[in-house]
Amino acid sequence: MDRRRVQGPETSVVPLPTQEALAKRAALPAPVQDGKRADGRGPEDIRPIFLRTGLISQASGSAYIELGQTKVACAVYGPRQLKKQQGFSEQGRLYCEFKFATFACKKRRHPIRDPQEKEFSQIIVQALAPSIRLDRLPKSVIDLYVTVIENDGTASCLAAAITAASVALADAGVEMLDLVAATSLGYVHQQLLVDCSAAEEAYQQHTDLILAYMPSLGQVTHLLHRGPVDWPPMAAVGGACCVHVYLLLMMHAQ
Amino acid sequence: MSLGLISVVERDFVERGVDLDLRTDGRGRNDYRLPRMEMNLVAQSDGSARCQLGGSTDVLVSIRCELGQPEPTTGDRGRLAVSVECAPSASQQLEGRGADELNTELAEALSRALTGPRSGLNLRQLCIVENMHCWILNIDAIVLDLGGNVLDALLYAARAALADTRVPGTQVQSLDEGVDFEVDDDINHAAWLEHASNVPLCVTAYKIGAGYVLDATLTEELCSSARLHVSVNPAGQVCAAQKNGYGSIEPSLLITMLQAAKEKAMYLLEVQEEQIQQHKRTLLEKQTRGESVKRPSIFM
Amino acid sequence: MTTSVSPYAFTAETFKRVQPEEYYRKILEQDVRPDGRAFDACRTTIVNAGCIGTAEGSAVVRIGDTTVVCGIKAEVAEPTLDQPQQGYFVPNVELGPLCSARFRPGPPGDLAQLVSERLRSLLYVGSSKVVVLEDLCIEPEQAVWVIYADLTCLNYDGNILDACVLALSAALKDTRIPRASLDVDEGIVRADEQATQPLTLRPFIFAATYGIYEGRLLLADPNASEEPLMASQVTVCLMEDGQLAALWKSGGGLCSMEQVQQCIAQARKRYTELASLVSSSSSN
């Protein structure tokens, strides 16, 4: 038992929806009708991005991003000296902790990080490490903390987190080669959709791709894809979207 | 997940070799060490397989059917639960909590390839009473030795173990207070997992220098800046792809790596299918000879 | 400034880091605080409710730079044997490493535990409780609602307790839970997400914190750089009718009865401010 938190009952569940609601859910409309999605976007449009840096005044650098309803906050602390027990490292290290706030998803998350959150942390590190001059920071570590405040599409959360984390690193004045722009794509009913919302992810047989790209250097820093699909068209659209996000970042920087 | 250190000179040696398409063990960049596989090794499990690559990488996957409750949203389906454990014997750095990060990474990657609708498995087969009872397939993997390219070996063994798995039969009875069921302890009434042959295999391409290799050894893994795991099903579709490691890959190389991995995966799928059929033939022979065949694990 | 600066002279910023107490005292002598506030002035306070779609109720509160998000999730559980008609209310505060360098990753630290426990005792225990637990009953002895109120700090700049109480109150006011009923045949609870209702709440409690500097000055709403310089802090929690719901004094310093009275008097003014902020915060 965790004595450091206020305890509720041992188990609690989300109540099931009523039969009528279930029936309504079974009869979902097609994800794209007349070339428009439920929120009025075209299939290859990303949701509007709101990005702000420096909101977390205590951090060395920070960024807050909204992608539709998806809301993610990132803070960078450091670089600081590596602790003794962490050993010696000729290159700097990047440490990331990714967490969904307990209320961020449809179903309540546990306050302790689960394997998915740990995996996302690793992905963020892998996506950003190629963009940072870690060779300039021996024996040091940069801490990166990411909290998702609202999840409107899990893939979009990860993509938003990578983009925002890259901006937060820049805001902290860390030496970088390029900004990393990330985007998410999904295939729903054989239809390619960019930047899926939670409602679109709920369709069965969901396929998705998360792509992190450094456009100026022409390097893919991360790629995560699942679901059986033909690859080339998806990759092409993904690359184009990353460039689009990147241009938005550049406009923001000016 | 790099373990150990490598000198600058040795790294240079390996990188130049890859440039010349000649690796330290004499293979070309697309050559794969032939996987050695054994099935049905663990007496207490419902399906198991062990895969060895080049005599060093060694993994064991065991599958047990366990009774449980389905997820509320998918009441008509069973579930898979994947765990990976790297034995401390594989490397000194895996002692204590040292293996935690590697374990999570491998388990998530394996589970991504196997769970959900992408695996091709028919999870409805695992449902016993809708919304109440289902089978949970516990897929537990142990990495006994690390000799490079662990994830490929894991999925190779997992796919074979799934092909070796039989789900015990059940008889559902309607009673006054609701439904109850009994589990059949006769292995002959246990059903093979449906569509186990649709499960994908994974091939990893390692970026070394400006080129790539498939099926890297431990030394080559240490030299690689980034890797690409590609899972391909027998229909030739890419089911999952994931970049790993702290380097980046240029798009043209990425596509080349993906293509090479895909072709190799198709070849390996054929190889494995032959191995599985061979195993099933021996099993049938044993059965006809009247040799004892094990019971479902739930009765042990 | 003099024209010839000695190489050993400090800039104000260095002086602040090296001698924080002396720096602070020098500024207070001018009857003003380093951020330009008067002694009894609180920082700009913003309350924004209903901004998180995935939560049943939510609020973001900013007091100066201190930012707290509160999200409320409702789930169903069996009631306890001794209180078969009461639901659960579970407030937890998360002060993660994101919000300040002083917090390390891992389980909640001392401060987070302290604030969680104070929130629980303030809104949950005794006659002052804001949440009416009997109203969370779906079916006695069978099923009740559990209200998980999780508060995540996004930026820690002092006075976290006031911010948390305010965020929790605004989020509770914003909360709508679906109408639920127990399906006796199946033994499961079904909820109609179309028909939602607000929580039954008693009048709110608000907190106001004052730092006592060197036993003589009363500083309202201390920020993160002021907090460690305060010998003691007094938190006054008031109810709508001006009665005291709780009074906490922390820190080792002394404070006189007059000072406590002064705090309460100032907190009464702050209550009206906060109450109007919360009532105008909600989107519905």
Short mmCIF file of N, CA and C in Angstrom, two decimals, chain A residues 76-166:
data_model
loop_
_atom_site.label_atom_id
_atom_site.label_comp_id
_atom_site.label_asym_id
_atom_site.label_seq_id
_atom_site.Cartn_x
_atom_site.Cartn_y
_atom_site.Cartn_z
N VAL A 76 12.62 21.64 -19.08
CA VAL A 76 14.02 21.18 -19.15
C VAL A 76 14.77 21.75 -17.96
N TYR A 77 15.47 20.89 -17.24
CA TYR A 77 16.34 21.33 -16.16
C TYR A 77 17.76 20.90 -16.47
N GLY A 78 18.71 21.76 -16.25
CA GLY A 78 20.10 21.38 -16.47
C GLY A 78 20.69 22.10 -17.67
N PRO A 79 21.81 21.71 -18.20
CA PRO A 79 22.56 20.50 -17.84
C PRO A 79 23.15 20.61 -16.44
N ARG A 80 23.17 19.48 -15.75
CA ARG A 80 23.78 19.45 -14.42
C ARG A 80 24.76 18.29 -14.37
N GLN A 81 25.56 18.29 -13.31
CA GLN A 81 26.58 17.26 -13.19
C GLN A 81 25.96 15.89 -12.95
N LEU A 82 26.53 14.89 -13.58
CA LEU A 82 26.07 13.52 -13.39
C LEU A 82 26.41 13.10 -11.98
N LYS A 83 25.49 12.43 -11.30
CA LYS A 83 25.78 11.97 -9.93
C LYS A 83 26.82 10.86 -9.99
N LYS A 84 27.56 10.71 -8.87
CA LYS A 84 28.64 9.72 -8.81
C LYS A 84 28.17 8.32 -9.17
N GLN A 85 27.01 7.92 -8.55
CA GLN A 85 26.58 6.53 -8.73
C GLN A 85 26.09 6.26 -10.16
N GLN A 86 25.86 7.36 -10.94
CA GLN A 86 25.42 7.15 -12.31
C GLN A 86 26.60 6.88 -13.25
N GLY A 87 27.80 6.90 -12.69
CA GLY A 87 28.98 6.53 -13.47
C GLY A 87 29.52 7.67 -14.30
N PHE A 88 30.52 7.36 -15.10
CA PHE A 88 31.17 8.36 -15.93
C PHE A 88 30.63 8.27 -17.34
N SER A 89 30.47 9.41 -17.97
CA SER A 89 30.00 9.38 -19.35
C SER A 89 30.73 10.45 -20.14
N GLU A 90 31.35 10.02 -21.21
CA GLU A 90 32.12 10.95 -22.03
C GLU A 90 31.18 11.91 -22.76
N GLN A 91 30.01 11.40 -23.09
CA GLN A 91 28.99 12.22 -23.73
C GLN A 91 27.97 12.64 -22.70
N GLY A 92 27.29 13.74 -22.97
CA GLY A 92 26.20 14.13 -22.10
C GLY A 92 25.07 13.14 -22.22
N ARG A 93 24.22 13.10 -21.21
CA ARG A 93 23.07 12.20 -21.28
C ARG A 93 21.80 13.02 -21.27
N LEU A 94 20.77 12.42 -21.82
CA LEU A 94 19.46 13.03 -21.80
C LEU A 94 18.57 12.10 -21.01
N TYR A 95 17.90 12.64 -19.98
CA TYR A 95 16.99 11.81 -19.20
C TYR A 95 15.60 12.38 -19.36
N CYS A 96 14.64 11.50 -19.63
CA CYS A 96 13.28 11.99 -19.84
C CYS A 96 12.29 11.24 -18.98
N GLU A 97 11.35 11.98 -18.43
CA GLU A 97 10.25 11.35 -17.71
C GLU A 97 8.95 11.85 -18.30
N PHE A 98 8.23 10.92 -18.92
CA PHE A 98 6.97 11.24 -19.57
C PHE A 98 5.84 10.72 -18.70
N LYS A 99 4.84 11.56 -18.46
CA LYS A 99 3.74 11.13 -17.59
C LYS A 99 2.42 11.69 -18.12
N PHE A 100 1.42 10.83 -18.16
CA PHE A 100 0.07 11.32 -18.37
C PHE A 100 -0.45 11.76 -17.01
N ALA A 101 -1.01 12.96 -16.89
CA ALA A 101 -1.67 13.32 -15.64
C ALA A 101 -2.79 12.32 -15.43
N THR A 102 -3.12 12.04 -14.15
CA THR A 102 -4.10 10.97 -13.88
C THR A 102 -5.43 11.23 -14.58
N PHE A 103 -5.74 12.51 -14.81
CA PHE A 103 -7.04 12.84 -15.39
C PHE A 103 -6.95 13.10 -16.89
N ALA A 104 -5.79 12.82 -17.49
CA ALA A 104 -5.59 13.22 -18.89
C ALA A 104 -6.32 12.31 -19.87
N CYS A 105 -6.59 11.08 -19.49
CA CYS A 105 -7.19 10.14 -20.43
C CYS A 105 -8.63 9.84 -20.03
N LYS A 106 -9.31 9.14 -20.94
CA LYS A 106 -10.70 8.77 -20.70
C LYS A 106 -10.79 7.95 -19.42
N LYS A 107 -9.86 7.01 -19.27
CA LYS A 107 -9.82 6.19 -18.05
C LYS A 107 -8.72 6.75 -17.15
N ARG A 108 -9.00 6.79 -15.85
CA ARG A 108 -8.03 7.41 -14.95
C ARG A 108 -6.72 6.63 -14.95
N ARG A 109 -5.60 7.36 -15.01
CA ARG A 109 -4.27 6.75 -14.96
C ARG A 109 -3.80 6.65 -13.53
N HIS A 110 -2.99 5.68 -13.26
CA HIS A 110 -2.40 5.57 -11.94
C HIS A 110 -1.28 6.61 -11.81
N PRO A 111 -1.08 7.17 -10.60
CA PRO A 111 -0.01 8.18 -10.49
C PRO A 111 1.39 7.63 -10.73
N ILE A 112 1.57 6.31 -10.58
CA ILE A 112 2.90 5.74 -10.85
C ILE A 112 3.00 5.42 -12.34
N ARG A 113 4.18 5.69 -12.93
CA ARG A 113 4.32 5.50 -14.37
C ARG A 113 4.17 4.04 -14.77
N ASP A 114 3.39 3.79 -15.81
CA ASP A 114 3.21 2.42 -16.29
C ASP A 114 4.18 2.15 -17.44
N PRO A 115 4.26 0.89 -17.91
CA PRO A 115 5.24 0.58 -18.96
C PRO A 115 5.10 1.44 -20.21
N GLN A 116 3.87 1.79 -20.58
CA GLN A 116 3.70 2.62 -21.77
C GLN A 116 4.36 3.98 -21.58
N GLU A 117 4.17 4.57 -20.41
CA GLU A 117 4.78 5.87 -20.16
C GLU A 117 6.30 5.78 -20.14
N LYS A 118 6.80 4.65 -19.59
CA LYS A 118 8.26 4.46 -19.59
C LYS A 118 8.78 4.32 -21.01
N GLU A 119 8.02 3.61 -21.84
CA GLU A 119 8.46 3.43 -23.21
C GLU A 119 8.45 4.77 -23.95
N PHE A 120 7.39 5.56 -23.74
CA PHE A 120 7.32 6.88 -24.38
C PHE A 120 8.51 7.73 -23.95
N SER A 121 8.92 7.62 -22.68
CA SER A 121 10.08 8.37 -22.22
C SER A 121 11.30 8.00 -23.05
N GLN A 122 11.48 6.69 -23.26
CA GLN A 122 12.64 6.23 -24.04
C GLN A 122 12.56 6.73 -25.48
N ILE A 123 11.35 6.71 -26.04
CA ILE A 123 11.18 7.15 -27.42
C ILE A 123 11.56 8.62 -27.54
N ILE A 124 11.13 9.43 -26.57
CA ILE A 124 11.44 10.86 -26.63
C ILE A 124 12.95 11.07 -26.58
N VAL A 125 13.62 10.32 -25.71
CA VAL A 125 15.08 10.44 -25.64
C VAL A 125 15.70 10.07 -26.99
N GLN A 126 15.24 8.97 -27.57
CA GLN A 126 15.81 8.52 -28.84
C GLN A 126 15.51 9.49 -29.97
N ALA A 127 14.35 10.15 -29.88
CA ALA A 127 13.98 11.08 -30.95
C ALA A 127 14.76 12.38 -30.85
N LEU A 128 15.15 12.76 -29.63
CA LEU A 128 15.80 14.06 -29.47
C LEU A 128 17.32 13.98 -29.40
N ALA A 129 17.84 12.83 -28.94
CA ALA A 129 19.30 12.73 -28.77
C ALA A 129 20.07 13.08 -30.04
N PRO A 130 19.62 12.66 -31.25
CA PRO A 130 20.41 13.00 -32.43
C PRO A 130 20.48 14.51 -32.70
N SER A 131 19.56 15.28 -32.12
CA SER A 131 19.54 16.71 -32.43
C SER A 131 20.39 17.53 -31.46
N ILE A 132 20.86 16.93 -30.38
CA ILE A 132 21.57 17.69 -29.34
C ILE A 132 23.07 17.42 -29.44
N ARG A 133 23.88 18.46 -29.20
CA ARG A 133 25.33 18.27 -29.19
C ARG A 133 25.74 17.68 -27.84
N LEU A 134 25.41 16.41 -27.65
CA LEU A 134 25.73 15.79 -26.37
C LEU A 134 27.24 15.63 -26.17
N ASP A 135 27.98 15.63 -27.31
CA ASP A 135 29.44 15.50 -27.20
C ASP A 135 30.06 16.73 -26.54
N ARG A 136 29.30 17.84 -26.50
CA ARG A 136 29.81 19.06 -25.86
C ARG A 136 29.55 19.07 -24.35
N LEU A 137 28.85 18.07 -23.86
CA LEU A 137 28.44 18.10 -22.46
C LEU A 137 28.90 16.85 -21.71
N PRO A 138 30.22 16.60 -21.64
CA PRO A 138 30.66 15.41 -20.94
C PRO A 138 30.30 15.47 -19.46
N LYS A 139 30.09 14.31 -18.88
CA LYS A 139 29.81 14.17 -17.45
C LYS A 139 28.57 14.94 -17.00
N SER A 140 27.68 15.27 -17.93
CA SER A 140 26.49 15.99 -17.49
C SER A 140 25.22 15.29 -17.97
N VAL A 141 24.13 15.73 -17.39
CA VAL A 141 22.83 15.18 -17.78
C VAL A 141 21.83 16.32 -17.91
N ILE A 142 20.99 16.20 -18.91
CA ILE A 142 19.90 17.15 -19.08
C ILE A 142 18.62 16.42 -18.71
N ASP A 143 17.84 17.00 -17.80
CA ASP A 143 16.58 16.38 -17.39
C ASP A 143 15.43 17.00 -18.17
N LEU A 144 14.58 16.12 -18.66
CA LEU A 144 13.45 16.57 -19.46
C LEU A 144 12.19 15.96 -18.85
N TYR A 145 11.26 16.78 -18.43
CA TYR A 145 10.03 16.26 -17.83
C TYR A 145 8.84 16.67 -18.68
N VAL A 146 8.01 15.71 -18.98
CA VAL A 146 6.86 15.94 -19.85
C VAL A 146 5.60 15.49 -19.12
N THR A 147 4.61 16.36 -19.05
CA THR A 147 3.32 15.97 -18.48
C THR A 147 2.24 16.24 -19.50
N VAL A 148 1.44 15.21 -19.78
CA VAL A 148 0.29 15.39 -20.66
C VAL A 148 -0.88 15.77 -19.79
N ILE A 149 -1.47 16.94 -20.08
CA ILE A 149 -2.57 17.42 -19.26
C ILE A 149 -3.89 16.92 -19.83
N GLU A 150 -3.96 16.82 -21.15
CA GLU A 150 -5.15 16.23 -21.77
C GLU A 150 -4.73 15.44 -22.99
N ASN A 151 -5.28 14.23 -23.10
CA ASN A 151 -4.94 13.33 -24.18
C ASN A 151 -6.08 13.28 -25.18
N ASP A 152 -5.90 13.87 -26.34
CA ASP A 152 -6.89 13.75 -27.40
C ASP A 152 -6.21 13.04 -28.57
N GLY A 153 -5.96 11.75 -28.37
CA GLY A 153 -5.20 10.97 -29.35
C GLY A 153 -3.83 10.65 -28.79
N THR A 154 -3.60 9.38 -28.42
CA THR A 154 -2.34 9.04 -27.75
C THR A 154 -1.14 9.28 -28.66
N ALA A 155 -1.28 8.93 -29.94
CA ALA A 155 -0.17 9.14 -30.87
C ALA A 155 0.15 10.63 -30.99
N SER A 156 -0.91 11.45 -31.01
CA SER A 156 -0.67 12.89 -31.13
C SER A 156 0.00 13.44 -29.88
N CYS A 157 -0.28 12.81 -28.72
CA CYS A 157 0.37 13.24 -27.48
C CYS A 157 1.88 13.04 -27.59
N LEU A 158 2.26 11.87 -28.11
CA LEU A 158 3.69 11.58 -28.21
C LEU A 158 4.35 12.53 -29.22
N ALA A 159 3.68 12.73 -30.35
CA ALA A 159 4.24 13.63 -31.35
C ALA A 159 4.36 15.05 -30.79
N ALA A 160 3.30 15.51 -30.11
CA ALA A 160 3.33 16.85 -29.53
C ALA A 160 4.43 16.95 -28.48
N ALA A 161 4.60 15.87 -27.70
CA ALA A 161 5.62 15.88 -26.66
C ALA A 161 7.01 16.01 -27.26
N ILE A 162 7.26 15.30 -28.37
CA ILE A 162 8.59 15.37 -28.99
C ILE A 162 8.84 16.79 -29.52
N THR A 163 7.86 17.34 -30.22
CA THR A 163 8.01 18.69 -30.76
C THR A 163 8.24 19.70 -29.64
N ALA A 164 7.38 19.62 -28.61
CA ALA A 164 7.47 20.60 -27.52
C ALA A 164 8.79 20.44 -26.77
N ALA A 165 9.22 19.19 -26.57
CA ALA A 165 10.46 18.96 -25.83
C ALA A 165 11.63 19.55 -26.59
N SER A 166 11.61 19.43 -27.91
CA SER A 166 12.68 19.99 -28.72
C SER A 166 12.72 21.52 -28.57
#
